[in-house]
Amino acid sequence: MERFIDHCCEKCEHTKDNPCAQFVECRLSGPLCHESQSCAEKRKAIIEKYSHSEGFQQH
Amino acid sequence: MYDKQILICAGTGCIASGATDVRDALEEELKKHGLQNKVRIILSGCHGFCEKGPIFIVYPEDIFYCGVTAEDMPELVEEHMVNGNTVERLLYKDPVTEEAVTSHEDIPFYKHQKRIILRNCGVIDPENIDEYIIRGGYLGLRKALNMESGEIISNIKDSGLRGLGGAGFPAGRKWETAYNVAADKKYVVCNADEGDPGAFMDRSILEGDPHSVLEGLMIAGKAIGSDEAYVYVRAEYPLAVRRLRKAIAQAEEYGLIGDNILNSGFNFTINVKEGAGAFVCGESTALVMSIEGKRGMPKPLPRPRTTTAGLWDKPTLLNNVKTLSVVPQIINKGVEWFTSVGTEKCKGTAVFALTGKTNRSGLIEVPMGTKLGDIIHEIGGGVPEGRNFKAVQTGGPSGGCLPASKLDLPVDFDTLIEAGSMMGSGGMVVLDDSTCMVDVARYFLDFTYAESCGQCVPCRLGTHQMLQILNDICEGRGREDDIELLLELGDYIIKGSICGLGKTAPNPVLSTIKYFREEYEQHIREKHCVALACKELILYRIDQEKCSACGRCRKQCPAEAIIGEKKVPHEIDQSKCTKCGICYENCPEKFDAVEIITGEENIPALSGKEGNE
């Protein structure tokens, strides 16, 4: 999972044609549809990669 | 994970200053030191401090370098990235305090701002949708998709958001009107036809945070029941257009634009229409005509509002870039959050392109209600030493000039209009005592005259007549009744023009007459330009007693207008002099022999010059 659009595992089914209602929240604090430490770590890695400064994630 | 992240501003200003060359040289240097996988380079949108570009910030330590060049990269990488030392000579040195500042948050230009609309500009890579999402992007849309139209509109109404394109019309009321019109098709349009000279607020948002505009458009679409939007943007903003198109493509790929967005059943498409750069196309009905492929001209009166019959006669909600870009935050963070900033009648913030005679200039954002003087002095650092503040021009060609006595005024839509100017879309030009106020009025009127679509007589001929009179005054042919004539013509144009361009075109003239009438009178009665700016009313002269015949002015004069030789004081041949001022600038300070004179008492040739041409 290099980008948020990539699936974290086979359980993620979000695509343009099969959209997930919680896609945005799921990328920030997911996975929301299944429990997986590994999938959570993948999201965290993307967030940390881009968070160059303190407070970057504040929204 | 990266050890360091380097943010290089890649807004239009910094790119023009060499930001991409800096990026290329940095990549090369990092490779040389084997750091290419440890340091991430981010090309961001505009930081606002364009005069100091290219801007280069190193994280996590937040060291702000400015004015960097490709040639600086070997030293920067060696010293900062490898040895861990700050490169002092590339730090920002404040012209007021003369101190070097390391963190951008401590630079007065940034310290006194409140960035809501510009919060992502200069912070994220605008071409990376993931960074926008990490910063809370598309959470507003997500919320809006679970809300009824009425609830979204209530939020916008309660927020007090007013149109930031200049008019300041309550956004929620506009949305409600568009919602209430029954139609099989409705449109949302983003007005990105930013045309004021020196203004680059909207361009910077599109370049630095395009997804916020797209998200705003979608929320607006959901609110009024529309499934299609247009962004009307100037073709002369190629970077903004490119990043906007890329953002649309990414959002489509993510399923955030298109059919059944986030499984909500809501469909929305966004089109980009590139405008040809006519100022009048910022007017709503002209903009609509232009999108429809017709000549961009305001529709004749009486005409329905665009919210009732706009694009292809369908209800159309038209909002400015800034207005739309703040909408997602209002929906996501709530009305109370937004209303906590600003004044009773004007909520939120205002974005300005602060330019002119200030120590610091660039793109700034302040809470509504901030005093004009605070913007100019605290953020802008005041007028550079040796000169005095004279006026501030706000609102671009539709705005006006305010004198020093008005610097305590709070910046908001209503107060500036009451004072004879306007906020407009956000141009703010600071003028010092070397500026002639009649000439400033002439400059702006020349712009609106050239940009008039020519459709209605008051604007087409009225601005022409006013411009002729201003030319006469500036060139020594002013007549005693010219000021009254300008006031009368201005009144006719305001009352008779069919669109906002015409109705506001006389403002720069009227406001300068209101606050600087004595300058007009001096031009007319004494042929005297106090700022020594009107070329027809001044002469350059060499004081024979002060001249040491050093020859410096003679060698520099491009018109070969200076006569003289060694040990013989020089003279200016007035028949050749083009009044470029190079002799004045080059005369050594210790001699100070070149002087500028004005007024018919000093220049007899100006006497008897009268009568409008």
mmCIF file of C-alpha atoms in Angstrom, chain A residues 2-5 14-16 19-25 27-28 45-53 55-59, chain B residues 1-2 5 7 40 42 59 119 123-124 128 130-131 133-139 142 252-255 260 262-263 332-333:
data_model
loop_
_atom_site.group_PDB
_atom_site.id
_atom_site.type_symbol
_atom_site.label_atom_id
_atom_site.label_comp_id
_atom_site.label_asym_id
_atom_site.label_seq_id
_atom_site.Cartn_x
_atom_site.Cartn_y
_atom_site.Cartn_z
ATOM 1 C CA GLU A 2 1.882 3.010 -1.333
ATOM 2 C CA ARG A 3 -1.059 5.337 -1.748
ATOM 3 C CA PHE A 4 -4.412 5.628 -0.022
ATOM 4 C CA ILE A 5 -6.180 4.295 -3.112
ATOM 5 C CA HIS A 14 -13.008 0.256 -2.360
ATOM 6 C CA THR A 15 -12.781 1.183 -6.016
ATOM 7 C CA LYS A 16 -14.185 3.952 -8.113
ATOM 8 C CA PRO A 19 -17.091 2.930 -3.474
ATOM 9 C CA CYS A 20 -16.842 2.658 0.271
ATOM 10 C CA ALA A 21 -18.766 5.256 2.258
ATOM 11 C CA GLN A 22 -16.071 5.461 4.909
ATOM 12 C CA PHE A 23 -13.108 5.625 2.548
ATOM 13 C CA VAL A 24 -11.715 8.918 3.863
ATOM 14 C CA GLU A 25 -11.987 8.103 7.582
ATOM 15 C CA ARG A 27 -7.537 5.972 5.390
ATOM 16 C CA LEU A 28 -6.936 8.234 8.348
ATOM 17 C CA ALA A 45 3.269 4.561 7.281
ATOM 18 C CA ILE A 46 1.729 6.684 4.543
ATOM 19 C CA ILE A 47 0.651 9.318 7.043
ATOM 20 C CA GLU A 48 4.059 9.440 8.711
ATOM 21 C CA LYS A 49 5.837 9.559 5.381
ATOM 22 C CA TYR A 50 4.066 12.747 4.397
ATOM 23 C CA SER A 51 3.813 14.415 7.812
ATOM 24 C CA HIS A 52 6.927 16.550 7.548
ATOM 25 C CA SER A 53 6.256 18.818 10.506
ATOM 26 C CA GLY A 55 0.893 19.571 13.553
ATOM 27 C CA PHE A 56 0.756 18.418 9.950
ATOM 28 C CA GLN A 57 -2.060 16.004 10.756
ATOM 29 C CA GLN A 58 -4.161 18.510 12.663
ATOM 30 C CA HIS A 59 -7.496 18.851 10.999
ATOM 31 C CA MET B 1 11.150 6.814 6.711
ATOM 32 C CA TYR B 2 13.036 9.980 5.907
ATOM 33 C CA GLN B 5 12.075 16.540 4.381
ATOM 34 C CA LEU B 7 9.969 21.751 1.177
ATOM 35 C CA ARG B 40 12.434 13.708 0.709
ATOM 36 C CA ILE B 42 8.450 18.231 -1.588
ATOM 37 C CA TYR B 59 12.104 19.703 8.374
ATOM 38 C CA ARG B 119 -3.670 26.637 5.428
ATOM 39 C CA VAL B 123 2.488 23.032 3.375
ATOM 40 C CA ILE B 124 1.441 20.153 1.132
ATOM 41 C CA ASN B 128 -0.556 14.548 -3.998
ATOM 42 C CA ASP B 130 -2.976 11.745 0.004
ATOM 43 C CA GLU B 131 -1.362 14.768 1.641
ATOM 44 C CA ILE B 133 -6.523 13.794 2.890
ATOM 45 C CA ILE B 134 -4.046 13.592 5.787
ATOM 46 C CA ARG B 135 -4.686 17.286 6.418
ATOM 47 C CA GLY B 136 -8.420 16.571 6.778
ATOM 48 C CA GLY B 137 -9.277 16.857 3.128
ATOM 49 C CA TYR B 138 -12.580 15.416 1.925
ATOM 50 C CA LEU B 139 -13.870 15.021 5.492
ATOM 51 C CA ARG B 142 -17.974 13.111 3.665
ATOM 52 C CA GLU B 252 -11.780 10.765 -10.019
ATOM 53 C CA GLU B 253 -9.344 7.893 -9.557
ATOM 54 C CA TYR B 254 -10.152 7.829 -5.829
ATOM 55 C CA GLY B 255 -13.895 7.843 -6.517
ATOM 56 C CA ASN B 260 -22.060 7.404 -6.570
ATOM 57 C CA LEU B 262 -18.486 7.440 -1.430
ATOM 58 C CA ASN B 263 -21.498 5.211 -2.020
ATOM 59 C CA ASN B 332 -15.904 19.726 8.811
ATOM 60 C CA LYS B 333 -14.949 21.903 11.775
#
